[in-house]
Coordinates of C-alpha atoms and ligand atoms in Angstrom, one line a residue:
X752 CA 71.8 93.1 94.3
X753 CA 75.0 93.6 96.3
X754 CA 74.9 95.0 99.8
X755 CA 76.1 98.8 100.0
X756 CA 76.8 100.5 103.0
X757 CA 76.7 103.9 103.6
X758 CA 77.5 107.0 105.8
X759 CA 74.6 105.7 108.4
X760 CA 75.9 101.9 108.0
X761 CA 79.1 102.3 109.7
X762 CA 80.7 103.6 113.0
X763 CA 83.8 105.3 113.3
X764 CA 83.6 103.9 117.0
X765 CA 85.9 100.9 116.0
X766 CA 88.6 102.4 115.1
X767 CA 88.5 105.6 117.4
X768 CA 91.0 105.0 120.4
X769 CA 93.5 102.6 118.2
X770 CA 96.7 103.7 116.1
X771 CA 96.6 103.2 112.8
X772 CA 100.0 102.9 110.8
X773 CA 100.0 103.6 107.1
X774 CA 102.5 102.2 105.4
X775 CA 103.7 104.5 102.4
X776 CA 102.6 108.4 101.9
X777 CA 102.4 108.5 97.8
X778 CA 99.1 108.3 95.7
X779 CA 97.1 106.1 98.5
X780 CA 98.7 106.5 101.4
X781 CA 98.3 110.5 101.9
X782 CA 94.8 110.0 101.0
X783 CA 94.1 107.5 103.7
X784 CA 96.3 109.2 106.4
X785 CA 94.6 112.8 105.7
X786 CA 91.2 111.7 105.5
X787 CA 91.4 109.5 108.7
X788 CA 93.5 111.9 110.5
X789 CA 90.7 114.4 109.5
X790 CA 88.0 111.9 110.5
X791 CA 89.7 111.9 113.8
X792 CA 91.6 108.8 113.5
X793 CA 94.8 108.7 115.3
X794 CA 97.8 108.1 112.6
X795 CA 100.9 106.8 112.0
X796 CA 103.1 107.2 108.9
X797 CA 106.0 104.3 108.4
X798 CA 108.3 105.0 106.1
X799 CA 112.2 103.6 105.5
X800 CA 114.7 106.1 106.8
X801 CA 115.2 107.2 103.2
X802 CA 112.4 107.4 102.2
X803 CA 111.7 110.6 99.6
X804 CA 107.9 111.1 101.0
X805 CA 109.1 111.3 104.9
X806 CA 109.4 115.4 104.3
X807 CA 106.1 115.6 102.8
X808 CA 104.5 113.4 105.9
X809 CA 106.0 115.5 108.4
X810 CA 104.8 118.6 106.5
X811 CA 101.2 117.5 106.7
X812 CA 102.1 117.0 110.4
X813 CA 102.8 113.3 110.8
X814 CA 104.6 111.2 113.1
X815 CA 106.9 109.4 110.8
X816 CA 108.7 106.1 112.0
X817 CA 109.6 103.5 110.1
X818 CA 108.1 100.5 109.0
X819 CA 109.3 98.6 111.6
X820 CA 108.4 101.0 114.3
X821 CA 105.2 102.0 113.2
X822 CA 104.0 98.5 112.9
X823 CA 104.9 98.0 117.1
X824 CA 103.1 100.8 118.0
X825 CA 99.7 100.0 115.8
X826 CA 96.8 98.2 116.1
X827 CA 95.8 98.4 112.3
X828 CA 98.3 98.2 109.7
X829 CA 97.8 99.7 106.1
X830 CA 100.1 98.3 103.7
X831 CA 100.3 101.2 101.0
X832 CA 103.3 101.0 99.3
X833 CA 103.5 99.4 96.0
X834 CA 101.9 95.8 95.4
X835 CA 105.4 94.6 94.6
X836 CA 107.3 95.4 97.6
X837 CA 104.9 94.5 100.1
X838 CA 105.7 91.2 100.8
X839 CA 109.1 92.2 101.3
X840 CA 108.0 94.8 103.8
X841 CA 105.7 92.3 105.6
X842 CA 108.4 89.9 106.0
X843 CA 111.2 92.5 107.1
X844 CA 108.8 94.7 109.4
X845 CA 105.6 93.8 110.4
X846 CA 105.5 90.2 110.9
X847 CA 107.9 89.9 113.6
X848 CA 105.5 92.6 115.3
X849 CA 102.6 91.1 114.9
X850 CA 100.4 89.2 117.6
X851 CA 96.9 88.3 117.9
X852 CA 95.6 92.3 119.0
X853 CA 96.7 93.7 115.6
X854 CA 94.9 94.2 112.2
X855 CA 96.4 93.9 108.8
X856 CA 95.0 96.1 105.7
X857 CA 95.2 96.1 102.5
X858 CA 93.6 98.5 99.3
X859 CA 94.2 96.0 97.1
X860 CA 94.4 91.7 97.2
X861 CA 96.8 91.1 95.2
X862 CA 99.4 89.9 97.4
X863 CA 96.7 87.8 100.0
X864 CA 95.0 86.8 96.5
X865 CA 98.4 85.8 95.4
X866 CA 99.5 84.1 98.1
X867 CA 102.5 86.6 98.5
X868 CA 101.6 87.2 101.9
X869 CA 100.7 84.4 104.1
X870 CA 98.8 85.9 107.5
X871 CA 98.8 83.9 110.5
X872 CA 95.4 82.8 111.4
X873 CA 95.0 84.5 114.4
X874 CA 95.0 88.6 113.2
X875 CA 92.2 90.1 111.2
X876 CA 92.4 90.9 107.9
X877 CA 90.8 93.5 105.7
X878 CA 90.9 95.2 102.7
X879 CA 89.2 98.9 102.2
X880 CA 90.3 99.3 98.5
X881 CA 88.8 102.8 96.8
X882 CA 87.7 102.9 93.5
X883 CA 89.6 105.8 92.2
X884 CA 93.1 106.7 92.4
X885 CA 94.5 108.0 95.5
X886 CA 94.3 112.1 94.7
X887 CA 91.4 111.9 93.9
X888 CA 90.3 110.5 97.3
X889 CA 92.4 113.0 99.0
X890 CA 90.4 115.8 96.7
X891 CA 86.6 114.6 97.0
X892 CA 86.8 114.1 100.6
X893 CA 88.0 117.3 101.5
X894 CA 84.9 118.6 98.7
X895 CA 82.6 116.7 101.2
X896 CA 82.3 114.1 98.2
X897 CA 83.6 110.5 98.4
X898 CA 85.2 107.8 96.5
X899 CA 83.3 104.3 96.6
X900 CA 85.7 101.2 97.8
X901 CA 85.2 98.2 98.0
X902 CA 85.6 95.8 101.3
X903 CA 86.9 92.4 102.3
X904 CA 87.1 90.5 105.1
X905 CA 90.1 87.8 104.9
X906 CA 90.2 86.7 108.2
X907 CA 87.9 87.5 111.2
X908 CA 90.0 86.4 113.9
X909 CA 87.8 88.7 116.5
X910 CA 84.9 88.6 115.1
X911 CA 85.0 92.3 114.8
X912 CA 86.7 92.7 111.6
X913 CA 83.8 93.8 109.2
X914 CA 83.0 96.8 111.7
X915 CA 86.9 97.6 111.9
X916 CA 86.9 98.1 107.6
X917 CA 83.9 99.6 107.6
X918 CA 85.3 102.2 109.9
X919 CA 88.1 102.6 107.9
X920 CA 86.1 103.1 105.2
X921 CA 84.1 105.6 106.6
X922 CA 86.9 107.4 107.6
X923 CA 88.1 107.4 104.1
X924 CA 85.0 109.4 103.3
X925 CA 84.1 106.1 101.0
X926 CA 80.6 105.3 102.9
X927 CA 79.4 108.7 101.6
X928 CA 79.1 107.1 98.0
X929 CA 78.9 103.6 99.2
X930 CA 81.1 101.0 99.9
X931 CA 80.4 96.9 98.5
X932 CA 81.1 94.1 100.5
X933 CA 83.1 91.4 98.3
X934 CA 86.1 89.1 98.5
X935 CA 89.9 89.5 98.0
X936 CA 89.2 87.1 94.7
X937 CA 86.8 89.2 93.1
X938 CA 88.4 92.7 94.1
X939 CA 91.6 91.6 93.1
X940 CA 90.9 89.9 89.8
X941 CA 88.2 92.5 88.8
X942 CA 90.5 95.4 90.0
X943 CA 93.3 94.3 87.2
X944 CA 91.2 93.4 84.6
X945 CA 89.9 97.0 84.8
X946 CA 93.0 98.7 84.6
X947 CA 94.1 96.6 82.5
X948 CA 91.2 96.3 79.9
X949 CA 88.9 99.1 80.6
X950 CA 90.6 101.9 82.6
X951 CA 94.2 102.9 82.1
X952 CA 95.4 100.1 79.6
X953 CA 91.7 100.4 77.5
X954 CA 91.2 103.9 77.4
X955 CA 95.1 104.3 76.4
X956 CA 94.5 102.1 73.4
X957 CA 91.4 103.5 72.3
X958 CA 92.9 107.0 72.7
X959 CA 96.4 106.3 71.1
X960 CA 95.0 103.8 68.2
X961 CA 92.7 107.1 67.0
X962 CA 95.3 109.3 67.4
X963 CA 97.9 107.5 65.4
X964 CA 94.9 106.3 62.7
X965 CA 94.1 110.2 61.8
X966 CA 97.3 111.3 61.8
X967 CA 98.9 108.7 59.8
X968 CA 96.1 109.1 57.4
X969 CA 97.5 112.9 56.9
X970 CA 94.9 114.9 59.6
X971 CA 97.0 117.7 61.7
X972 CA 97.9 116.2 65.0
X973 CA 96.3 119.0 66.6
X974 CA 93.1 118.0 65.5
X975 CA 93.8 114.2 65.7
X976 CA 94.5 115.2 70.2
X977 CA 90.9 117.4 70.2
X978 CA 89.0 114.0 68.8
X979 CA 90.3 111.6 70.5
X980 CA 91.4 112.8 74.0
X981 CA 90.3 116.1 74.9
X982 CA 86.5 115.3 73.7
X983 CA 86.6 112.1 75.3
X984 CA 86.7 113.7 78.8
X985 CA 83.8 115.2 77.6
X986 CA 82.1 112.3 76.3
X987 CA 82.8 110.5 79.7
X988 CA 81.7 112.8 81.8
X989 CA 78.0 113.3 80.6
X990 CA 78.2 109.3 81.1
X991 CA 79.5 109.7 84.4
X992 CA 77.0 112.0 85.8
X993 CA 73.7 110.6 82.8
X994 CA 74.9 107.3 82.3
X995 CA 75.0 105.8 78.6
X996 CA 71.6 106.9 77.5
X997 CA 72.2 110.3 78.5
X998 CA 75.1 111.2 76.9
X999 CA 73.7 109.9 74.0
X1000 CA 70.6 112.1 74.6
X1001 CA 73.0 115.0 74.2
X1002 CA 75.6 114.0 71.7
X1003 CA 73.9 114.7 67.5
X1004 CA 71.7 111.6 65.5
X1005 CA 74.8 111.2 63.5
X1006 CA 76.9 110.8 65.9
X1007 CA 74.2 108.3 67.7
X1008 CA 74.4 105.7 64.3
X1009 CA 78.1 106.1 64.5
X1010 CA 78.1 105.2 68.3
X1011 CA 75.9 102.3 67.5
X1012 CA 76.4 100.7 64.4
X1013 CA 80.8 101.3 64.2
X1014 CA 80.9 101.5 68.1
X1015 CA 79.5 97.4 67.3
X1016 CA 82.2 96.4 65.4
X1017 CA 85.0 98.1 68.0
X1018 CA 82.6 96.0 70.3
X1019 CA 82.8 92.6 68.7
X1020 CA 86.7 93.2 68.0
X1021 CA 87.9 93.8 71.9
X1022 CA 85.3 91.9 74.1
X1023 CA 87.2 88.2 73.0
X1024 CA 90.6 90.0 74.2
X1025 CA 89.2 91.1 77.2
X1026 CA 88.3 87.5 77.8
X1027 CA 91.7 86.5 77.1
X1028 CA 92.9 89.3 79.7
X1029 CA 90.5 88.3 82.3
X1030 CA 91.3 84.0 81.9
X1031 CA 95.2 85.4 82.2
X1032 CA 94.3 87.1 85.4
X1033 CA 92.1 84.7 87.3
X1034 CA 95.5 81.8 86.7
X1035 CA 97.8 83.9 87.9
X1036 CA 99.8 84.2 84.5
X1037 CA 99.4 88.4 85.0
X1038 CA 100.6 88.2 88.7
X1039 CA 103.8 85.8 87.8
X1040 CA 104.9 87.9 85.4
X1041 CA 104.4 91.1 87.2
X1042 CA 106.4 89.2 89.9
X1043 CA 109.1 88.0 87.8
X1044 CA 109.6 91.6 86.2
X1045 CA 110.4 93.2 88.8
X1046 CA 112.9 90.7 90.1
X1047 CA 114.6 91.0 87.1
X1048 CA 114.3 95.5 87.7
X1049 CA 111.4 96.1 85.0
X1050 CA 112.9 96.1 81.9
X1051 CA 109.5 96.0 80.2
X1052 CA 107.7 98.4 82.3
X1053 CA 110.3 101.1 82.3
X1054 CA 110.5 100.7 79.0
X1055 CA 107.1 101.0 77.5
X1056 CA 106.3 103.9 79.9
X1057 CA 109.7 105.7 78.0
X1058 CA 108.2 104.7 74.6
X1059 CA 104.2 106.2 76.0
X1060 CA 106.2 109.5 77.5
X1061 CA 107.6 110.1 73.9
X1062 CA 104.5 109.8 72.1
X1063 CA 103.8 112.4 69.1
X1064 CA 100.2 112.6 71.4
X1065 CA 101.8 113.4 74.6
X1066 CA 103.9 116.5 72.8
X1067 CA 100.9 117.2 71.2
X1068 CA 98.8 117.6 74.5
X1069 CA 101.3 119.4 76.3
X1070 CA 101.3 122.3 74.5
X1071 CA 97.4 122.2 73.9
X1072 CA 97.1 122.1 77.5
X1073 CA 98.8 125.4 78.1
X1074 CA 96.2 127.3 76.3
X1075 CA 93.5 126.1 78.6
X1076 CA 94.8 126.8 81.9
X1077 CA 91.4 125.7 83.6
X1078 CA 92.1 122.2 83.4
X1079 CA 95.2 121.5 84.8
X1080 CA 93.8 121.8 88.1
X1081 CA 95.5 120.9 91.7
X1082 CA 99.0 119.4 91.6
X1083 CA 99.8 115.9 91.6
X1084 CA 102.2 115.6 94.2
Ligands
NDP323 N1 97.3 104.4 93.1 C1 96.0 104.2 93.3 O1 95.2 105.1 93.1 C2 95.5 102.9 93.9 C3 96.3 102.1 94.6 N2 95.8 101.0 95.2 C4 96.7 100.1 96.0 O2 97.2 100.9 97.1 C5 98.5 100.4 97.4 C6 99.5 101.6 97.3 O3 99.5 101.9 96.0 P1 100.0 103.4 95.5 O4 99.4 104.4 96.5 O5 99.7 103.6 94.1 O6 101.5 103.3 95.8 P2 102.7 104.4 95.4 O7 103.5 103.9 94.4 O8 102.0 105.8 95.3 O9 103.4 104.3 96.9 C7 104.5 105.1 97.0 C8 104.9 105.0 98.5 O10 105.5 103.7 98.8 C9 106.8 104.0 99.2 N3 107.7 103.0 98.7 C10 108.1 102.7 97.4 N4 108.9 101.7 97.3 C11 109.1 101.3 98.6 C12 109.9 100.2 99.2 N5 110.6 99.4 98.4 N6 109.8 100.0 100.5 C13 109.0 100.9 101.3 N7 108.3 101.9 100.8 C14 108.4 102.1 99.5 C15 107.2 105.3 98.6 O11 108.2 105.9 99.3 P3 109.2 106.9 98.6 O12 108.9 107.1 97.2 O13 109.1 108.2 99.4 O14 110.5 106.3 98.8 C16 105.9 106.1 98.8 O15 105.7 106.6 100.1 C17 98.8 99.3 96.4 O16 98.4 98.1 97.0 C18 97.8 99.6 95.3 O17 97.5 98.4 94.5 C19 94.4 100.8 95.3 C20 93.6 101.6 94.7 C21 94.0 102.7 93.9
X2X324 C1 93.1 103.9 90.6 C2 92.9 102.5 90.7 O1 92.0 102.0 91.3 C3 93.8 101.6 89.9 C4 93.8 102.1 88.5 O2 93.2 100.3 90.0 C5 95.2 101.6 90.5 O3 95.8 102.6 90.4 O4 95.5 100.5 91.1

């Protein structure tokens, strides 16, 4: 059974008295900085000159340097800006800062995983990556809720590093559900093969597969969008708070032998590919290829994401949406 730490695990004391920099201010980044700086945890923002989020930092009544600056004045750096510009970032502004005093963080491994950023031995290193995406950390902690996160200890130069993430973490609000103790490997190679397989990538199959199979066989679209996404929150979220077994206590017997006789065959059909996703993963064929596309300015990404944004399902839910005003909820900004 893994370890899990909670609220009474961990001490803010570690990191109370030291600057933390966050590097970034979009879906992560204002998350961390407003839940520390709400924790009580002093915080930096760095952020390039022209940078579009520097307004909203200041707004929420940050210093904002830049990356370069904030990096001097820190003891712990967060680097949360996108995995792909990171090394970059490192290399330009916060290596030549760094000395044995400071702390580098990450919320995901990629790039240490990766190899695309080589530490020198003699800094900690941590990662304090949430399980959830970044509003949503922002949301529950200020509900008095928490995210769970994972934590990894890369280097221990000090021999304090495990009490520094665990701060962090606890500032995050993430020790009020529980944070795991693993390894860069296993966070970043399990991280992508979720949102690659299960999460975002998965669930956007399964919705868009059923979609496109009703409606192609001649079902309104309308109808098609209440199936397949708009009841699947549903579905999910009696398995989110029940678990498996209770959402099948509430869901109808038919519905049950559906779930597990054709649910089977769906079963039998993805769990090889998944494979194939994961082996692709753990040899570093994902991560060269996400490197090499954006060198070359994501063609591919930017691409597919234009051919998703036109989907029938997407017009479909947009104007669905506007008859049920309760669920667009807070802004994502
Ligand atoms: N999104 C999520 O929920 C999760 C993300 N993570 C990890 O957190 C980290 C941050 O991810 P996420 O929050 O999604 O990142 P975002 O894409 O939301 O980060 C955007 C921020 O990075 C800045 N930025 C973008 N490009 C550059 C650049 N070239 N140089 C400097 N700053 C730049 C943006 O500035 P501006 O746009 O203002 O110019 C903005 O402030 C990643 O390692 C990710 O894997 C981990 C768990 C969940
Ligand atoms: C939200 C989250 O944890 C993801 C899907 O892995 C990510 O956005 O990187």
């Amino acid at each position: 059974m893994a370890k899990i730490y909670y609220d009474s695990d961990a001490s803010l004391e570690p990191i109370k008295g030291k600057k933390v920099a966050i590097l970034g201010y979009g879906s992560q980044g204002h998350a961390h900085a407003l839940n520390l700086k709400d924790s009580g945890v002093d915080v930096v923002i760095g952020l390039h000159e022209k940078s579009r989020s520097r307004e909203k930092a200041k707004k929420d009544g940050f210093e904002v340097l830049t990356p370069s600056e904030a990096s001097k004045v820190a003891d712990i750096i967060m680097f949360l800006v996108p995995d792909t510009v990171q090394p970059d970032l490192y290399r330009e502004c916060v290596e030549p800062n760094l000395n044995p005093k400071k702390t580098l963080a990450f919320a995901h491994g990629f790039n240490i995983h990766f190899k695309q950023i080589v530490p020198p031995p003699d800094v900690d290193v941590f990662m304090v990556a949430p399980k959830g995406p970044g509003h949503l950390v922002r949301w529950m902690y200020e509900e008095g809720k928490g995210v769970p996160a994972l934590v990894a200890i890369y280097q221990d130069a000090t021999g304090g590093c495990l009490d520094k993430a665990l701060a962090y973490a606890k500032g995050l609000g993430a020790t009020r559900a529980g944070v795991i103790e693993t390894s860069f490997k296993e966070e970043t190679e399990t991280d992508l093969f979720g949102e690659q397989s299960v999460l975002c990538g998965g669930v956007t199959a399964l919705i868009k597969a059923g979609f496109e199979t009703l409606t192609e066989a001649g079902y309104q679209p309308e109808v098609a969008y209440f199936e397949c996404l708009h009841e699947l929150k549903l579905i999910v979220d009696l398995i989110y708070q029940y678990g498996i077994a209770g959402m099948r206590y509430s869901i109808s017997d038919t519905a049950k032998y559906g779930d597990v006789t054709r649910g089977e065959r769906i079963y039998e059909a993805v769990k090889p590919l998944m494979k194939d996703i994961l082996t692709e993963i753990q040899k570093g064929e994902f991560a060269r290829e996400w490197v090499l596309e954006n060198k070359a300015g994501r063609p591919v990404y930017h691409a597919l994401l234009e051919r998703d944004r036109e989907h029938l399902i997407e017009k479909v839910g947009e104007e669905l949406r506007k008859m049920m005003p309760w669920i667009t909820g807070k802004e994502l900004k």
